[in-house]
mmCIF file of C-alpha atoms in Angstrom:
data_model
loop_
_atom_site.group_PDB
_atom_site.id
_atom_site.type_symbol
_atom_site.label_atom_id
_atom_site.label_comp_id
_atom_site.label_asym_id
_atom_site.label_seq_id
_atom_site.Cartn_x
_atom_site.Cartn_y
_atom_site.Cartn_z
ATOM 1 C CA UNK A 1 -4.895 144.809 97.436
ATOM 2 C CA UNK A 2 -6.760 147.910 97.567
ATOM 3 C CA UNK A 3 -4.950 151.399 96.362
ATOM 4 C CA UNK A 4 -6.155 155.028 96.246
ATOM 5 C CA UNK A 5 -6.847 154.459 92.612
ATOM 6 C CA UNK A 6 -8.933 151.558 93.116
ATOM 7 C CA UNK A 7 -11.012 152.531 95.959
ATOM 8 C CA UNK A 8 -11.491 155.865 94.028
ATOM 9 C CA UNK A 9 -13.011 153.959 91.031
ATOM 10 C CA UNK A 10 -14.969 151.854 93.233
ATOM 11 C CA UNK A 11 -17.111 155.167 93.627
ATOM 12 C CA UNK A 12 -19.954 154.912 90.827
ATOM 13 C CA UNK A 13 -19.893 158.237 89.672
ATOM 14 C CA UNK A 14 -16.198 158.920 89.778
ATOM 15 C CA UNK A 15 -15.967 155.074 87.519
ATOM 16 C CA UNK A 16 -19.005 156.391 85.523
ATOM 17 C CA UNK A 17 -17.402 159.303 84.605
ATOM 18 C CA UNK A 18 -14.357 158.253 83.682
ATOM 19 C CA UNK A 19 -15.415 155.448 81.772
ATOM 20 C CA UNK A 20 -17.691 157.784 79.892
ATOM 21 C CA UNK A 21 -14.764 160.149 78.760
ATOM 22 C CA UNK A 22 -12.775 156.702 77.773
ATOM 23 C CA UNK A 23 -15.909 155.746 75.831
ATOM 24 C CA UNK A 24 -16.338 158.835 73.860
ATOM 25 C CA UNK A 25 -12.739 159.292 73.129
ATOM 26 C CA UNK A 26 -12.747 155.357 71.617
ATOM 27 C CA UNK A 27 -15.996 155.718 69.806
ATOM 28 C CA UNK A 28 -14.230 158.769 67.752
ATOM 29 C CA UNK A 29 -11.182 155.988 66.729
ATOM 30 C CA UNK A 30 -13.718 153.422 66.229
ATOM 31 C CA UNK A 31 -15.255 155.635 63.815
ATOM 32 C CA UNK A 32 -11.725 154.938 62.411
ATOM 33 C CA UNK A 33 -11.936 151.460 62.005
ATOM 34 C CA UNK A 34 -15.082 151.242 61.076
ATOM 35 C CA UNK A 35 -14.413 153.339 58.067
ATOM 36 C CA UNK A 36 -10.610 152.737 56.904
ATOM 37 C CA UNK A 37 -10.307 148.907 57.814
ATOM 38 C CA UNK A 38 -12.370 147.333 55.121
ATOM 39 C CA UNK A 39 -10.414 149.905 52.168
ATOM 40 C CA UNK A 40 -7.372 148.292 53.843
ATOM 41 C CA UNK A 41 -8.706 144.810 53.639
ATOM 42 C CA UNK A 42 -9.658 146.073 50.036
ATOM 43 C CA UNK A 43 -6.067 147.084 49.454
ATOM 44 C CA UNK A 44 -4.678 144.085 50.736
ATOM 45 C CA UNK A 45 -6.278 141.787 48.928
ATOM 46 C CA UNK A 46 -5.623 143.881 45.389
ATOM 47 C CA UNK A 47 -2.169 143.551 46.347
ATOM 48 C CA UNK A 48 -2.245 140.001 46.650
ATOM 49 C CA UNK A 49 -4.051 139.258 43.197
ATOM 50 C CA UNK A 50 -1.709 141.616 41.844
ATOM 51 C CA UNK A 51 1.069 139.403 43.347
ATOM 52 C CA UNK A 52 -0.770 136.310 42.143
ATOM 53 C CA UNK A 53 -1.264 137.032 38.680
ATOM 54 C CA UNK A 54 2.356 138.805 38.567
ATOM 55 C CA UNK A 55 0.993 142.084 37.665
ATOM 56 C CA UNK A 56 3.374 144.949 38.739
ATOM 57 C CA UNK A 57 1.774 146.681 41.368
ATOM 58 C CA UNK A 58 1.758 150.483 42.117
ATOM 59 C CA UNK A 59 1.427 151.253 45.930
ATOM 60 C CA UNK A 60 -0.433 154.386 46.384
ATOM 61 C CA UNK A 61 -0.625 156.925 49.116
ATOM 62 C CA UNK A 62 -0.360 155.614 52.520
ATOM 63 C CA UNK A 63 -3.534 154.465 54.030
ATOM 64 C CA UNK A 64 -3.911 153.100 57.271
ATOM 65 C CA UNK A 65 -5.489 153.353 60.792
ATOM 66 C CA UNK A 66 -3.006 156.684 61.220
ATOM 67 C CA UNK A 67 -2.470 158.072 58.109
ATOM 68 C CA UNK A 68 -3.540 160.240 56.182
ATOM 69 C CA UNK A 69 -5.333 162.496 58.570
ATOM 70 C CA UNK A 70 -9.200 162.649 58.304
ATOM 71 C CA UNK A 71 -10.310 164.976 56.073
ATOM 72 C CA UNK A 72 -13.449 166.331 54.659
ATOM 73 C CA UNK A 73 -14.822 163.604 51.538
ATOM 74 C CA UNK A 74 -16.589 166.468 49.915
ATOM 75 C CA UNK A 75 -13.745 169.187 49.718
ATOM 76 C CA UNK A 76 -10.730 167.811 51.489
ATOM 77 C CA UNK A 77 -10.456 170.231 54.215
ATOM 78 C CA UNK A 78 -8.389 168.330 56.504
ATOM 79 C CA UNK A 79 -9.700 167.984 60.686
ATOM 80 C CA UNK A 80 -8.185 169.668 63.092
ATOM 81 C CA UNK A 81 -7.953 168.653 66.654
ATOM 82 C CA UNK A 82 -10.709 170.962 67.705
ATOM 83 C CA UNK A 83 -13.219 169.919 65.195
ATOM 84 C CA UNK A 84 -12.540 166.440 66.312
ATOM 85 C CA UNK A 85 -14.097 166.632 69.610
ATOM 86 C CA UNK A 86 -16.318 163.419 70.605
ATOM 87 C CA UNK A 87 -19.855 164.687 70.044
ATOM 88 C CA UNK A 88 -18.860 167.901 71.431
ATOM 89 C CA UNK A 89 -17.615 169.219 68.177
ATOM 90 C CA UNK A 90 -20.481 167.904 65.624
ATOM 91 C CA UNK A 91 -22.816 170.303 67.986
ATOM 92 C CA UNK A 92 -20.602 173.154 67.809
ATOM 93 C CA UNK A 93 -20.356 172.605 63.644
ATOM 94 C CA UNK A 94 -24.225 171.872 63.792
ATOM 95 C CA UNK A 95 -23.429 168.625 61.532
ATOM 96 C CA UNK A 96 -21.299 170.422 58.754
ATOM 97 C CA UNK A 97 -17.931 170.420 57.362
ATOM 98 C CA UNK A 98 -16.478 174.152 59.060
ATOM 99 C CA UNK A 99 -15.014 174.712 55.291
ATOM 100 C CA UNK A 100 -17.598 173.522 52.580
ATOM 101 C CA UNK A 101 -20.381 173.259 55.196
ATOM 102 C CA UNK A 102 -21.342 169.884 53.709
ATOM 103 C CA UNK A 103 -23.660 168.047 56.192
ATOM 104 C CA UNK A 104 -22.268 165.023 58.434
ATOM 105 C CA UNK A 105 -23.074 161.721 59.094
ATOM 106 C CA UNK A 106 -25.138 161.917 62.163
ATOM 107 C CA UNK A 107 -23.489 158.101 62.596
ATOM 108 C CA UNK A 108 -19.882 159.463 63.920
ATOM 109 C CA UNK A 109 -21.478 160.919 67.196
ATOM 110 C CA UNK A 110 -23.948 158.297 67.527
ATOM 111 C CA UNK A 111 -21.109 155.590 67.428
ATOM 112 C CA UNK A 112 -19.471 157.705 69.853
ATOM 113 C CA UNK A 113 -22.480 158.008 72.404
ATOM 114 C CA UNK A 114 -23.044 154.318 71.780
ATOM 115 C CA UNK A 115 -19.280 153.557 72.665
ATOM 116 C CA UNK A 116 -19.321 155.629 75.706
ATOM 117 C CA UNK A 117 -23.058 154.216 76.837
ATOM 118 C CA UNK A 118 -21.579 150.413 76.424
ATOM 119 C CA UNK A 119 -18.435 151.578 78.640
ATOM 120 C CA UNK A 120 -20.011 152.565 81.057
ATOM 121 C CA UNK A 121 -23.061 150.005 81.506
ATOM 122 C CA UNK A 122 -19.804 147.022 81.486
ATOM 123 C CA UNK A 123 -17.444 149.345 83.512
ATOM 124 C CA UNK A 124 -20.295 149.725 86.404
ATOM 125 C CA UNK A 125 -21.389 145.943 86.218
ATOM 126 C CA UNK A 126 -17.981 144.695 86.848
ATOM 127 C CA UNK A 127 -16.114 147.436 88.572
ATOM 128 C CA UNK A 128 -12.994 148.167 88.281
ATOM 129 C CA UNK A 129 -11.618 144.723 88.075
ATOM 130 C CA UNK A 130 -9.758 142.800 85.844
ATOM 131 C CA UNK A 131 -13.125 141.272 84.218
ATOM 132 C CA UNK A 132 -14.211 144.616 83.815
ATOM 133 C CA UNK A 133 -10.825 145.555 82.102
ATOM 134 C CA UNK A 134 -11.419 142.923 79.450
ATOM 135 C CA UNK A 135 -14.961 142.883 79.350
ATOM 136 C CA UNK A 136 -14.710 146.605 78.023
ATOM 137 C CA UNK A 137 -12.126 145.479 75.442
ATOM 138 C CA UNK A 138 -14.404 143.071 74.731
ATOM 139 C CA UNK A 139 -17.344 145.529 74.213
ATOM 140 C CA UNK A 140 -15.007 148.255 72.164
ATOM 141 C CA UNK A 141 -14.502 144.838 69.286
ATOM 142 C CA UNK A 142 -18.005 143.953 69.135
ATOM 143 C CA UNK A 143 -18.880 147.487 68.174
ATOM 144 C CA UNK A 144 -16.496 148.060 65.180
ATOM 145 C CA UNK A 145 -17.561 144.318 64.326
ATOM 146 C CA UNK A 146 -20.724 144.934 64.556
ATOM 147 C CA UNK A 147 -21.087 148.210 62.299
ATOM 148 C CA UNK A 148 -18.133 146.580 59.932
ATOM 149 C CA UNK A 149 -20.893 143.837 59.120
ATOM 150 C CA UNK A 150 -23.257 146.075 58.934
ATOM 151 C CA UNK A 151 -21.714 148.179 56.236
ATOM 152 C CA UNK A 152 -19.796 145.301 54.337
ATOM 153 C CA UNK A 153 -21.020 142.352 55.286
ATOM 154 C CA UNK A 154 -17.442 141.462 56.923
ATOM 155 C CA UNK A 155 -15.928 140.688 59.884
ATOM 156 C CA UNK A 156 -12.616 141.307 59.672
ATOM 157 C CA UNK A 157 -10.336 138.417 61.238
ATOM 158 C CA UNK A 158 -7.861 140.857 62.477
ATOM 159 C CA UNK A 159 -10.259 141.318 65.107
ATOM 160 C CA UNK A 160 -12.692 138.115 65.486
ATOM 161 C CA UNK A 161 -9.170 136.335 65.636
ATOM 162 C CA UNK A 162 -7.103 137.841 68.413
ATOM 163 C CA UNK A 163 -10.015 138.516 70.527
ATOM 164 C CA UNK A 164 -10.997 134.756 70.248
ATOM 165 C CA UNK A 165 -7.414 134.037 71.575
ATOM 166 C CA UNK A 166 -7.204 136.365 74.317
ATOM 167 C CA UNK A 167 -10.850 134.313 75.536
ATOM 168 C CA UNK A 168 -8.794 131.586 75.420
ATOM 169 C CA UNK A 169 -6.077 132.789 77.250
ATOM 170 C CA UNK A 170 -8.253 134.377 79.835
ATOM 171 C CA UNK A 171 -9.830 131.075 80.871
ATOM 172 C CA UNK A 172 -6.087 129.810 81.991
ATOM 173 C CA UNK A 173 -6.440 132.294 84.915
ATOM 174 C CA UNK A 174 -10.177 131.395 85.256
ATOM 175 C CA UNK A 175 -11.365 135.405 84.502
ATOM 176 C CA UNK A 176 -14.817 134.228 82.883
ATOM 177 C CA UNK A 177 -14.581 130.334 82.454
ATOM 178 C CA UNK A 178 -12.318 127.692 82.855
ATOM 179 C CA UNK A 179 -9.960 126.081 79.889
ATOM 180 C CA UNK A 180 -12.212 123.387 79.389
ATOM 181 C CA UNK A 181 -15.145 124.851 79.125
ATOM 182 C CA UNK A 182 -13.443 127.631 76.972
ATOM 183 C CA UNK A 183 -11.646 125.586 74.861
ATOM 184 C CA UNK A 184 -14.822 123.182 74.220
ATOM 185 C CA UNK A 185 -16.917 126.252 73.176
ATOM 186 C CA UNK A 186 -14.513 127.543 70.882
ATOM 187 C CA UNK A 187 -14.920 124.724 69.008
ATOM 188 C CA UNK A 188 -18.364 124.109 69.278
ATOM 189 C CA UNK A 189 -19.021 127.702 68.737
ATOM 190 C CA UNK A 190 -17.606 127.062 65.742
ATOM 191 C CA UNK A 191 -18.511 123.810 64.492
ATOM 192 C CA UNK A 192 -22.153 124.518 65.312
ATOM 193 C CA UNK A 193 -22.798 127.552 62.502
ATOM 194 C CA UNK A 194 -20.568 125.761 60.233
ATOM 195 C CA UNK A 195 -23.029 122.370 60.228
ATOM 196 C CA UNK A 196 -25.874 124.624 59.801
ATOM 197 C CA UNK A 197 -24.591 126.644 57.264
ATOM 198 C CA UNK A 198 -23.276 122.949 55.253
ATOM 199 C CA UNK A 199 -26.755 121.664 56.017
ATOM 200 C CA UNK A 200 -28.526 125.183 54.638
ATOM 201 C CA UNK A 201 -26.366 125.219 51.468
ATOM 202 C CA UNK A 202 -27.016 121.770 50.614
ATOM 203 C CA UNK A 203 -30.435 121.833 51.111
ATOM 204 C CA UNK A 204 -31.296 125.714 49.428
ATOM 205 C CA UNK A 205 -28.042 125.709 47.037
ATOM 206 C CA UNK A 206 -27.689 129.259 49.128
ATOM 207 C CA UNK A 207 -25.333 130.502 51.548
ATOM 208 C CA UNK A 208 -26.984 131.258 54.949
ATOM 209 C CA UNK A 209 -23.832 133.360 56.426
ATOM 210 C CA UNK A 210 -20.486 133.681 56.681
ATOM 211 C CA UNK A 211 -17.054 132.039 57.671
ATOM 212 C CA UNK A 212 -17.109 135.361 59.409
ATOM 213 C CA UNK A 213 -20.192 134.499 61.975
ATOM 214 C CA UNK A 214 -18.689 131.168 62.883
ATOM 215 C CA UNK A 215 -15.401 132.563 64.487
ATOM 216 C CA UNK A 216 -17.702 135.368 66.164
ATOM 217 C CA UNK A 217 -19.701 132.465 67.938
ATOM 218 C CA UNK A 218 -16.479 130.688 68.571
ATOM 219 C CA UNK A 219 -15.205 133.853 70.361
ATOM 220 C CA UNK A 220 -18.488 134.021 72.729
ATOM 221 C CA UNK A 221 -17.863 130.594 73.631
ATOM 222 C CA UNK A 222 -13.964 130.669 74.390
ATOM 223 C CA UNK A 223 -14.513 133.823 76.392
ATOM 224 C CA UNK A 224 -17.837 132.690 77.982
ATOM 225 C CA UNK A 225 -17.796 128.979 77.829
ATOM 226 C CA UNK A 226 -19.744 126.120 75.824
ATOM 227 C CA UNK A 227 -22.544 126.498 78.764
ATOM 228 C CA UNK A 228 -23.410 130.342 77.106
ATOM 229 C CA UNK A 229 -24.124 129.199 73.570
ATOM 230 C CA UNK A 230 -27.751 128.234 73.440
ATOM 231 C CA UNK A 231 -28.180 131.601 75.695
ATOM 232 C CA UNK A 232 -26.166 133.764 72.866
ATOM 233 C CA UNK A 233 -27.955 131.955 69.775
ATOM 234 C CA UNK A 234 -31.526 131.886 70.917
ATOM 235 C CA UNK A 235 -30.474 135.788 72.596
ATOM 236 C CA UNK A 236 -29.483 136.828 68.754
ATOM 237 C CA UNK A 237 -32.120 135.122 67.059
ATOM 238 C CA UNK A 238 -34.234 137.531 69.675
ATOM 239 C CA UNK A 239 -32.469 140.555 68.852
ATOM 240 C CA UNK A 240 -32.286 140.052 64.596
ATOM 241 C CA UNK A 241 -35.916 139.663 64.691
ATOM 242 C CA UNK A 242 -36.942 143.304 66.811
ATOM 243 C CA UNK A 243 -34.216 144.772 64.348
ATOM 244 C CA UNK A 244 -34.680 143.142 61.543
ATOM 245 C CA UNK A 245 -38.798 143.970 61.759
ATOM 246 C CA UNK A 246 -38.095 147.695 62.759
ATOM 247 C CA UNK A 247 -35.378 148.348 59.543
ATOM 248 C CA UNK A 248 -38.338 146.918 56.947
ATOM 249 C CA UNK A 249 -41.000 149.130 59.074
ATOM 250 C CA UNK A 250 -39.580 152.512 60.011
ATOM 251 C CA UNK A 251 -36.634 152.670 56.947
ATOM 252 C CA UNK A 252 -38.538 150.822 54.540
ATOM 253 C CA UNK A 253 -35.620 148.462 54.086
ATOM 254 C CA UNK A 254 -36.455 145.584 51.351
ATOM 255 C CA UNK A 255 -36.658 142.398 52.981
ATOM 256 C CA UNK A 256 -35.444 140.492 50.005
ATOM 257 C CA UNK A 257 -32.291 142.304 50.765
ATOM 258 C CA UNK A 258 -29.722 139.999 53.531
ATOM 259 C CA UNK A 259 -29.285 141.932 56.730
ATOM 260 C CA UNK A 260 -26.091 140.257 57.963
ATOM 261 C CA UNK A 261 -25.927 138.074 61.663
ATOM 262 C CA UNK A 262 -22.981 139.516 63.258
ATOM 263 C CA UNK A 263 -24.371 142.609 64.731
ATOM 264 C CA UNK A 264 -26.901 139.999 66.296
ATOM 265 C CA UNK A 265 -24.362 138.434 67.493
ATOM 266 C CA UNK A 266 -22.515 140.808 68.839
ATOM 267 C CA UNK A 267 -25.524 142.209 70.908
ATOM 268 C CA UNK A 268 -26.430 139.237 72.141
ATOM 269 C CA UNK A 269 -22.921 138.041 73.113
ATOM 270 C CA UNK A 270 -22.692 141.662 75.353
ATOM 271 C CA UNK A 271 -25.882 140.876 76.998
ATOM 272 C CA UNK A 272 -24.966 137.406 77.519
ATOM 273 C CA UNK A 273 -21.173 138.465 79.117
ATOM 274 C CA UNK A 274 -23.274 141.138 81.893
ATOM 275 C CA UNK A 275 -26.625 139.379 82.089
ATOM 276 C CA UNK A 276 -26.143 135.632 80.918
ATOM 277 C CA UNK A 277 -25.950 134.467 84.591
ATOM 278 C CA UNK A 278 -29.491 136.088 85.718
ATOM 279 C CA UNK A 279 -31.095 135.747 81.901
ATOM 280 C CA UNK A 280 -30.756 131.585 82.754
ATOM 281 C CA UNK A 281 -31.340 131.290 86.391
ATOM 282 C CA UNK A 282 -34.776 133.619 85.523
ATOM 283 C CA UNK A 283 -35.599 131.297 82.207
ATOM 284 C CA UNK A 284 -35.017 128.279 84.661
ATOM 285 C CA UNK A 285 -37.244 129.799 87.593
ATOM 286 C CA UNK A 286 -39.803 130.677 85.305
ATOM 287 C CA UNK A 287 -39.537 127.766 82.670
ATOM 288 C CA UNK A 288 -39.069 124.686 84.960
ATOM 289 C CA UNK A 289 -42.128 123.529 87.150
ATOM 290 C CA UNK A 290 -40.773 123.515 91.243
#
């Protein structure tokens, strides 16, 4: 049923828009959770050993997703609403702190441009329908995943885990896959990294990844379907080796040095939920004689 709402947003640019403010204003909290969920993860599980080992332990200042506000690392000057404007406010400041005038991380506004780009390019593939609702949810997790793993070679479960279950859920009303096909590429999302990563350590004594990259693949294939894994894999594989060639050229990173999968993943598992469809009827047009 159509509504004034809905056949505005049906308008590219007034959805484009739109979707771009959203995106900007969520890339400034995913700059959050990028930052403050691993020290909370950190926290936690400090806590726990504490609790383990029966050692008293001494909760400190209250650190969370909320509190305490952000603040300046080199002087502690605390941010005020106006110097927290998505992008709009790290031009303004020219990159520095407005008391100490300590430079920036050019990273906050890129996340934030990256967010709102992302938003937009799902938002205007699938409208403004309920696979486009989720889809961008989808997209907003992969990013903090993605950068998370980056950083700290995690992927936090507080994520990976209820976004794998809301896949699952989805498929009951059919919104990207069926149950069955969901609920088979959960586990053979799963199952799949896990072999090779059994296989790899027995064979090198090393661990190839982490517990971490198996539930990420298990989420592409409960929201996606067992059909999308080969497409995701070989799409990541794809994407680790442009980035993982251009951080050893152009940053001079060491290549001895692990460069974890999950960002791979996560790109890969985007391009497969917009393009996947059109990626393998191409490959099978191109790849298959008539």
């Amino acid at each position: 049923m159509n509504t004034p709402l809905i056949n505005f947003l049906s308008e590219p640019l007034a959805l484009g828009t739109l979707t771009a403010i959203l995106g900007l204003l969520v890339g400034s909290f995913l700059n959050v959770v990028i930052f403050r969920l691993p020290v909370m993860m950190e926290q936690s599980w400090r806590r726990d050993c504490d609790e383990f080992s029966g050692k008293e332990h001494v909760p400190g200042e209250r650190f969370d997703l909320v509190m305490p506000r952000s603040r300046c690392p080199h002087c502690g000057h605390m941010v005020t609403a106006r110097d927290n404007i998505p992008i709009l406010s790290y031009l303004l400041l020219r990159g520095r702190c407005r008391a100490c005038g300590a430079h920036i991380s050019l990273r906050y506004p890129m996340v934030e441009l990256l967010t709102a780009v992302v938003t937009v390019s799902t938002a205007l593939h699938f409208g403004p329908t309920t696979q486009g609702l989720f889809a961008v949810l989808l997209a907003w997790a992969l990013i903090a995943l993605s950068f998370i793993d980056f950083d700290k070679h995690l992927l936090p479960d507080s994520i990976t885990l209820p976004m794998l279950w809301l896949g699952l859920l989805l498929s009951l009303f059919g919104i990207y896959t069926d149950s069955q096909a969901s609920i088979i590429g959960a586990a053979a999302g799963y199952l799949s990294l896990w072999s090779i990563y059994q296989l790899f350590r027995l064979l090198t004594g090393k661990e190839g990844m982490g517990y971490g990259d198996f539930k990420l693949f298990a989420l592409f294939g409960a929201w996606l379907g067992w059909q999308s894994l080969p497409l995701v894999i070989l799409l990541s594989s794809a994407v680790g080796a442009v980035i993982g060639l251009s951080l050893i050229l152009f940053r001079g990173r060491d290549r001895n040095i692990p460069i974890p999968f999950g960002p791979y993943l996560a790109i890969a598992g985007w391009i497969a939920l917009l393009w996947g469809e059109q990626i393998t009827a191409w490959y099978l047009r191109t790849a298959l004689p008539a």
